[in-house]
mmCIF file of C-alpha atoms in Angstrom:
data_model
loop_
_atom_site.group_PDB
_atom_site.id
_atom_site.type_symbol
_atom_site.label_atom_id
_atom_site.label_comp_id
_atom_site.label_asym_id
_atom_site.label_seq_id
_atom_site.Cartn_x
_atom_site.Cartn_y
_atom_site.Cartn_z
ATOM 1 C CA MET A 1 12.350 8.475 -3.006
ATOM 2 C CA SER A 2 13.360 4.872 -3.668
ATOM 3 C CA LYS A 3 13.452 3.661 -7.266
ATOM 4 C CA SER A 4 11.208 0.686 -6.441
ATOM 5 C CA LEU A 5 8.600 2.923 -4.775
ATOM 6 C CA ARG A 6 8.629 5.302 -7.727
ATOM 7 C CA THR A 7 8.349 2.368 -10.140
ATOM 8 C CA ASN A 8 5.452 0.694 -8.306
ATOM 9 C CA ALA A 9 3.479 3.933 -7.975
ATOM 10 C CA ALA A 10 3.989 4.754 -11.648
ATOM 11 C CA ARG A 11 3.101 1.196 -12.663
ATOM 12 C CA ALA A 12 -0.232 1.500 -10.888
ATOM 13 C CA ALA A 13 -0.949 4.745 -12.723
ATOM 14 C CA ILE A 14 0.016 3.125 -16.036
ATOM 15 C CA LEU A 15 -2.364 0.234 -15.385
ATOM 16 C CA ALA A 16 -5.163 2.634 -14.550
ATOM 17 C CA ALA A 17 -4.576 4.606 -17.735
ATOM 18 C CA GLY A 18 -4.586 1.354 -19.694
ATOM 19 C CA LEU A 19 -7.921 0.413 -18.171
ATOM 20 C CA PHE A 20 -9.424 3.698 -19.350
ATOM 21 C CA VAL A 21 -8.307 2.897 -22.885
ATOM 22 C CA THR A 22 -9.588 -0.679 -22.964
ATOM 23 C CA THR A 23 -12.709 -0.485 -20.767
ATOM 24 C CA PRO A 24 -15.885 1.039 -22.263
ATOM 25 C CA LEU A 25 -17.039 4.070 -20.287
ATOM 26 C CA LEU A 26 -20.471 4.019 -21.907
ATOM 27 C CA ALA A 27 -23.533 2.679 -20.126
ATOM 28 C CA GLY A 28 -25.604 3.117 -23.282
ATOM 29 C CA ASP A 29 -25.554 5.198 -26.449
ATOM 30 C CA ARG A 30 -23.322 8.115 -25.419
ATOM 31 C CA GLN A 31 -24.460 7.748 -21.787
ATOM 32 C CA TYR A 32 -21.451 7.835 -19.509
ATOM 33 C CA ARG A 33 -21.018 6.646 -15.959
ATOM 34 C CA GLN A 34 -20.607 9.271 -13.267
ATOM 35 C CA GLY A 35 -17.183 10.869 -13.549
ATOM 36 C CA ALA A 36 -16.701 10.268 -17.271
ATOM 37 C CA SER A 37 -17.429 12.478 -20.239
ATOM 38 C CA ASP A 38 -16.174 13.175 -23.749
ATOM 39 C CA THR A 39 -13.414 15.352 -22.305
ATOM 40 C CA GLU A 40 -12.636 14.083 -18.795
ATOM 41 C CA ILE A 41 -12.170 10.989 -16.631
ATOM 42 C CA LYS A 42 -12.415 11.921 -12.958
ATOM 43 C CA ILE A 43 -10.933 9.601 -10.322
ATOM 44 C CA GLY A 44 -10.309 9.996 -6.602
ATOM 45 C CA GLN A 45 -8.151 8.681 -3.795
ATOM 46 C CA THR A 46 -7.144 9.276 -0.202
ATOM 47 C CA MET A 47 -3.548 9.386 0.980
ATOM 48 C CA PRO A 48 -1.939 9.958 4.407
ATOM 49 C CA TYR A 49 -0.509 13.399 3.652
ATOM 50 C CA SER A 50 -0.393 13.948 7.408
ATOM 51 C CA GLY A 51 -0.031 11.665 10.414
ATOM 52 C CA PRO A 52 2.354 8.803 11.234
ATOM 53 C CA LEU A 53 2.311 7.305 7.726
ATOM 54 C CA SER A 54 2.798 10.589 5.852
ATOM 55 C CA ALA A 55 6.070 9.409 4.274
ATOM 56 C CA SER A 56 4.022 6.997 2.160
ATOM 57 C CA SER A 57 2.072 9.879 0.604
ATOM 58 C CA VAL A 58 4.872 10.133 -1.965
ATOM 59 C CA ILE A 59 2.948 7.358 -3.758
ATOM 60 C CA GLY A 60 0.053 9.737 -4.435
ATOM 61 C CA LYS A 61 2.429 12.488 -5.517
ATOM 62 C CA VAL A 62 4.130 10.193 -8.049
ATOM 63 C CA GLN A 63 0.782 9.087 -9.441
ATOM 64 C CA ALA A 64 -0.472 12.680 -9.734
ATOM 65 C CA ALA A 65 2.699 13.580 -11.634
ATOM 66 C CA TYR A 66 2.232 10.618 -13.979
ATOM 67 C CA PHE A 67 -1.358 11.598 -14.785
ATOM 68 C CA ARG A 68 -0.223 15.182 -15.448
ATOM 69 C CA MET A 69 2.281 13.780 -17.925
ATOM 70 C CA ILE A 70 -0.485 11.795 -19.640
ATOM 71 C CA ASN A 71 -2.649 14.914 -19.853
ATOM 72 C CA ASP A 72 0.261 16.923 -21.276
ATOM 73 C CA HIS A 73 0.454 14.338 -24.065
ATOM 74 C CA GLY A 74 -3.215 14.501 -24.980
ATOM 75 C CA GLY A 75 -4.825 12.398 -22.273
ATOM 76 C CA VAL A 76 -6.538 9.049 -22.881
ATOM 77 C CA ASN A 77 -8.443 8.971 -26.162
ATOM 78 C CA GLY A 78 -8.640 12.741 -25.934
ATOM 79 C CA ARG A 79 -9.897 12.735 -22.349
ATOM 80 C CA LYS A 80 -8.093 14.484 -19.500
ATOM 81 C CA ILE A 81 -7.552 12.423 -16.330
ATOM 82 C CA THR A 82 -8.403 14.412 -13.213
ATOM 83 C CA LEU A 83 -7.067 12.884 -9.994
ATOM 84 C CA ILE A 84 -8.609 14.267 -6.798
ATOM 85 C CA SER A 85 -6.500 13.240 -3.815
ATOM 86 C CA TYR A 86 -7.540 14.011 -0.225
ATOM 87 C CA ASP A 87 -5.696 13.621 3.062
ATOM 88 C CA ASP A 88 -7.079 10.965 5.414
ATOM 89 C CA ALA A 89 -4.134 10.913 7.866
ATOM 90 C CA ALA A 90 -4.310 7.079 7.739
ATOM 91 C CA THR A 91 -7.428 7.290 9.918
ATOM 92 C CA PRO A 92 -10.229 4.930 8.751
ATOM 93 C CA SER A 93 -13.064 7.192 9.928
ATOM 94 C CA LYS A 94 -11.585 10.079 7.952
ATOM 95 C CA THR A 95 -11.103 7.797 4.936
ATOM 96 C CA VAL A 96 -14.828 7.037 4.980
ATOM 97 C CA GLU A 97 -15.628 10.749 5.160
ATOM 98 C CA GLN A 98 -13.303 11.626 2.295
ATOM 99 C CA VAL A 99 -14.383 8.729 0.076
ATOM 100 C CA ARG A 100 -18.039 9.697 0.540
ATOM 101 C CA ARG A 101 -17.025 13.212 -0.499
ATOM 102 C CA LEU A 102 -15.313 11.853 -3.610
ATOM 103 C CA ILE A 103 -18.316 9.742 -4.646
ATOM 104 C CA GLU A 104 -21.195 11.988 -3.637
ATOM 105 C CA SER A 105 -19.813 15.507 -4.067
ATOM 106 C CA ASP A 106 -16.945 15.226 -6.556
ATOM 107 C CA GLU A 107 -18.745 12.429 -8.454
ATOM 108 C CA VAL A 108 -15.625 10.506 -9.450
ATOM 109 C CA LEU A 109 -15.773 7.518 -11.781
ATOM 110 C CA LEU A 110 -13.784 5.341 -9.371
ATOM 111 C CA THR A 111 -11.575 5.422 -6.301
ATOM 112 C CA PHE A 112 -7.976 4.717 -7.191
ATOM 113 C CA GLN A 113 -5.209 3.399 -4.947
ATOM 114 C CA THR A 114 -6.551 4.498 -1.575
ATOM 115 C CA LEU A 115 -3.611 3.689 0.672
ATOM 116 C CA GLY A 116 -3.760 1.445 3.712
ATOM 117 C CA ASN A 117 -5.357 -1.827 4.686
ATOM 118 C CA ALA A 118 -7.537 -0.477 7.518
ATOM 119 C CA SER A 119 -8.651 2.459 5.384
ATOM 120 C CA ASN A 120 -9.679 0.214 2.504
ATOM 121 C CA ILE A 121 -11.562 -2.180 4.785
ATOM 122 C CA ALA A 122 -13.425 0.791 6.291
ATOM 123 C CA VAL A 123 -14.816 1.905 2.918
ATOM 124 C CA GLN A 124 -15.467 -1.465 1.240
ATOM 125 C CA LYS A 125 -19.120 -1.813 2.229
ATOM 126 C CA TYR A 126 -19.876 1.805 1.371
ATOM 127 C CA LEU A 127 -18.288 1.443 -2.075
ATOM 128 C CA MET A 128 -20.329 -1.696 -2.700
ATOM 129 C CA THR A 129 -23.537 0.078 -1.673
ATOM 130 C CA ALA A 130 -22.635 3.024 -3.911
ATOM 131 C CA ARG A 131 -21.784 0.581 -6.744
ATOM 132 C CA SER A 132 -18.517 2.418 -7.215
ATOM 133 C CA LEU A 133 -15.471 0.867 -8.851
ATOM 134 C CA SER A 134 -12.315 0.838 -6.772
ATOM 135 C CA SER A 135 -8.685 -0.213 -6.828
ATOM 136 C CA SER A 136 -6.893 -0.580 -3.503
ATOM 137 C CA TRP A 137 -3.202 -0.472 -2.602
ATOM 138 C CA PRO A 138 -1.792 -2.092 -0.618
ATOM 139 C CA GLY A 139 -3.911 -4.573 1.243
ATOM 140 C CA GLY A 140 -4.344 -7.896 2.880
ATOM 141 C CA ARG A 141 -6.207 -10.694 1.191
ATOM 142 C CA ARG A 142 -9.508 -9.411 2.588
ATOM 143 C CA VAL A 143 -9.128 -6.136 0.664
ATOM 144 C CA ARG A 144 -8.249 -7.474 -2.764
ATOM 145 C CA GLY A 145 -10.870 -8.521 -5.312
ATOM 146 C CA SER A 146 -13.154 -11.250 -3.969
ATOM 147 C CA ASP A 147 -16.665 -12.612 -4.329
ATOM 148 C CA GLN A 148 -17.717 -10.438 -1.390
ATOM 149 C CA PHE A 149 -16.243 -7.260 -2.852
ATOM 150 C CA PRO A 150 -16.130 -7.850 -6.638
ATOM 151 C CA LEU A 151 -15.952 -4.160 -7.562
ATOM 152 C CA ASP A 152 -12.453 -3.900 -6.084
ATOM 153 C CA ASP A 153 -10.490 -5.100 -9.110
ATOM 154 C CA GLY A 154 -7.342 -5.745 -7.065
ATOM 155 C CA ILE A 155 -5.309 -5.176 -10.216
ATOM 156 C CA CYS A 156 -2.970 -2.651 -8.616
ATOM 157 C CA SER A 157 -2.915 -4.152 -5.147
ATOM 158 C CA GLN A 158 0.355 -5.110 -3.540
ATOM 159 C CA SER A 159 0.113 -8.461 -1.804
ATOM 160 C CA ALA A 160 1.759 -8.336 1.601
ATOM 161 C CA HIS A 161 1.550 -12.117 1.751
ATOM 162 C CA GLY A 162 3.266 -12.504 -1.619
ATOM 163 C CA GLY A 163 5.851 -9.814 -0.829
ATOM 164 C CA SER A 164 7.213 -11.608 2.208
ATOM 165 C CA ARG A 165 7.161 -14.922 0.324
ATOM 166 C CA LEU A 166 9.422 -13.381 -2.317
ATOM 167 C CA ARG A 167 11.804 -12.023 0.304
ATOM 168 C CA ALA A 168 12.084 -15.421 1.934
ATOM 169 C CA LEU A 169 12.608 -17.292 -1.319
ATOM 170 C CA ARG A 170 15.246 -14.971 -2.810
ATOM 171 C CA PRO A 171 18.385 -17.053 -3.529
ATOM 172 C CA GLY A 172 21.133 -16.518 -0.973
ATOM 173 C CA SER A 173 18.759 -14.554 1.219
ATOM 174 C CA ILE A 174 17.053 -15.139 4.530
ATOM 175 C CA SER A 175 15.821 -18.691 3.952
ATOM 176 C CA GLU A 176 19.429 -19.908 4.275
ATOM 177 C CA CYS A 177 20.038 -18.238 7.635
ATOM 178 C CA GLN A 178 19.480 -19.513 11.127
ATOM 179 C CA LYS A 179 17.467 -17.076 13.242
ATOM 180 C CA ILE A 180 14.840 -14.923 11.559
ATOM 181 C CA GLY A 181 12.846 -12.107 13.161
ATOM 182 C CA LEU A 182 9.998 -10.094 11.687
ATOM 183 C CA LEU A 183 8.751 -6.616 12.574
ATOM 184 C CA TYR A 184 5.332 -5.734 11.173
ATOM 185 C CA GLN A 185 2.380 -3.410 11.658
ATOM 186 C CA ASN A 186 -0.400 -4.795 13.842
ATOM 187 C CA ASP A 187 -3.149 -4.957 11.231
ATOM 188 C CA GLU A 188 -4.418 -7.417 8.662
ATOM 189 C CA SER A 189 -1.832 -6.621 5.997
ATOM 190 C CA GLY A 190 0.952 -6.764 8.589
ATOM 191 C CA ARG A 191 -0.180 -10.188 9.746
ATOM 192 C CA ASP A 192 -0.228 -11.240 6.088
ATOM 193 C CA TYR A 193 3.530 -10.638 6.003
ATOM 194 C CA LEU A 194 3.970 -13.106 8.863
ATOM 195 C CA ILE A 195 1.733 -15.668 7.168
ATOM 196 C CA GLY A 196 3.571 -15.240 3.864
ATOM 197 C CA LEU A 197 6.963 -15.657 5.508
ATOM 198 C CA LYS A 198 5.854 -18.832 7.284
ATOM 199 C CA ASP A 199 4.355 -20.217 4.073
ATOM 200 C CA ALA A 200 7.578 -19.538 2.180
ATOM 201 C CA LEU A 201 9.756 -21.226 4.799
ATOM 202 C CA GLY A 202 7.421 -24.195 4.952
ATOM 203 C CA ALA A 203 8.208 -26.932 7.428
ATOM 204 C CA ARG A 204 11.261 -25.051 8.731
ATOM 205 C CA ALA A 205 9.294 -21.918 9.696
ATOM 206 C CA GLY A 206 9.009 -22.901 13.354
ATOM 207 C CA GLU A 207 12.730 -23.573 13.495
ATOM 208 C CA LEU A 208 13.914 -20.483 11.603
ATOM 209 C CA ILE A 209 11.553 -17.779 12.886
ATOM 210 C CA VAL A 210 12.685 -17.216 16.465
ATOM 211 C CA SER A 211 10.788 -13.991 17.102
ATOM 212 C CA ASP A 212 8.185 -11.684 15.609
ATOM 213 C CA ALA A 213 7.111 -8.297 16.906
ATOM 214 C CA SER A 214 4.246 -6.042 15.942
ATOM 215 C CA TYR A 215 3.557 -2.366 16.559
ATOM 216 C CA ASP A 216 0.548 -0.073 16.350
ATOM 217 C CA VAL A 217 0.556 3.059 14.210
ATOM 218 C CA SER A 218 -0.144 5.069 17.370
ATOM 219 C CA ASP A 219 3.027 3.796 19.100
ATOM 220 C CA PRO A 220 5.591 6.578 19.607
ATOM 221 C CA THR A 221 8.545 4.264 18.897
ATOM 222 C CA VAL A 222 9.384 0.616 18.214
ATOM 223 C CA ASP A 223 12.479 0.621 20.448
ATOM 224 C CA SER A 224 11.127 -2.077 22.766
ATOM 225 C CA GLN A 225 10.347 -4.344 19.818
ATOM 226 C CA VAL A 226 13.901 -3.962 18.494
ATOM 227 C CA VAL A 227 15.357 -4.794 21.907
ATOM 228 C CA ARG A 228 13.175 -7.919 22.066
ATOM 229 C CA LEU A 229 14.220 -9.081 18.598
ATOM 230 C CA LYS A 230 17.910 -8.610 19.436
ATOM 231 C CA ALA A 231 17.470 -10.484 22.728
ATOM 232 C CA ALA A 232 15.970 -13.413 20.801
ATOM 233 C CA GLY A 233 19.260 -13.788 18.914
ATOM 234 C CA VAL A 234 17.843 -12.720 15.545
ATOM 235 C CA ASP A 235 20.531 -12.553 12.871
ATOM 236 C CA VAL A 236 18.136 -11.875 9.970
ATOM 237 C CA LEU A 237 15.602 -9.086 10.430
ATOM 238 C CA VAL A 238 12.672 -8.749 8.047
ATOM 239 C CA ASN A 239 11.693 -5.117 8.636
ATOM 240 C CA MET A 240 8.246 -4.622 7.140
ATOM 241 C CA ALA A 241 7.543 -1.443 9.101
ATOM 242 C CA ALA A 242 6.190 1.778 7.622
ATOM 243 C CA PRO A 243 8.886 4.373 6.805
ATOM 244 C CA LYS A 244 8.712 6.295 10.095
ATOM 245 C CA PHE A 245 9.132 3.132 12.155
ATOM 246 C CA ALA A 246 11.635 1.558 9.758
ATOM 247 C CA ALA A 247 13.901 4.562 10.337
ATOM 248 C CA GLN A 248 13.502 4.169 14.100
ATOM 249 C CA VAL A 249 14.587 0.539 13.803
ATOM 250 C CA ILE A 250 17.779 1.515 11.994
ATOM 251 C CA ARG A 251 18.594 4.137 14.629
ATOM 252 C CA LYS A 252 17.959 1.750 17.519
ATOM 253 C CA MET A 253 20.037 -0.984 15.867
ATOM 254 C CA ALA A 254 22.951 1.476 15.716
ATOM 255 C CA GLU A 255 22.496 2.387 19.393
ATOM 256 C CA LEU A 256 22.568 -1.311 20.318
ATOM 257 C CA ASP A 257 25.478 -2.028 17.952
ATOM 258 C CA TRP A 258 23.296 -4.767 16.487
ATOM 259 C CA LYS A 259 24.021 -5.669 12.867
ATOM 260 C CA PRO A 260 21.707 -8.427 11.595
ATOM 261 C CA PHE A 261 21.173 -8.979 7.896
ATOM 262 C CA THR A 262 18.159 -6.738 7.215
ATOM 263 C CA SER A 263 15.471 -6.974 4.551
ATOM 264 C CA LEU A 264 13.555 -3.685 4.304
ATOM 265 C CA ALA A 265 10.076 -3.171 2.900
ATOM 266 C CA TRP A 266 10.082 -1.690 -0.609
ATOM 267 C CA ALA A 267 7.993 1.335 0.444
ATOM 268 C CA ARG A 268 10.685 3.355 2.189
ATOM 269 C CA PRO A 269 12.061 6.888 1.952
ATOM 270 C CA ARG A 270 15.714 7.841 1.490
ATOM 271 C CA SER A 271 16.137 8.149 5.269
ATOM 272 C CA THR A 272 15.916 4.355 5.633
ATOM 273 C CA ARG A 273 18.448 3.472 2.938
ATOM 274 C CA SER A 274 22.181 3.284 3.373
#
């Protein structure tokens, strides 16, 4: 597990715990919201424990471990935090099913860090109808807190748009190079990476970005996208693919003896790091 992934997952859990300390859980005199009591705060999430994005489920495992540590040290104001985490296989229809289960059957106080842009979009309207608090991670700009979906606090959301801006603006990094290529997932958060990169490069974006390639989660490999990026003469590759596909990129680059400067997404397993 990468240090940055572990740090970001733990940071989200820390923020959530801080919210429980500072935010009143009372609706009236000793009347708690669903999922909260004198002894327990119950929260829920979905994670892709199976399917093509299963490597990212380590986020949920880190957060569960952090909450166990909090409980071992007395909880939050004497309350135990119970995290219920279900597998949605990164399938939006299953996310809806599992989130309904969390709200209606498990009666959680809030949904916490449900992973995936498409999954979060799928449940937004339901969560608004149910008047349930939520915190999504990661997500495109449509997912994060907005006037349309004010109950998604967005406090723990990772901004794909901002992430690629930071990668482009890092001193001595890709903004100083000649031919940039981007590989990203074909969804709203993936397209945010492309927008963020173009925004960061400003007027030179059209000159510097010579190729971009997207993939669908259902694709068996991204080999053809890698071949296309190499053929475009890319010497700086911004690899924003999910762990499974990021590893495929590295393997295909080796097969092609292609060695561009590569910027990897932060959410990556050990198999994608040299």
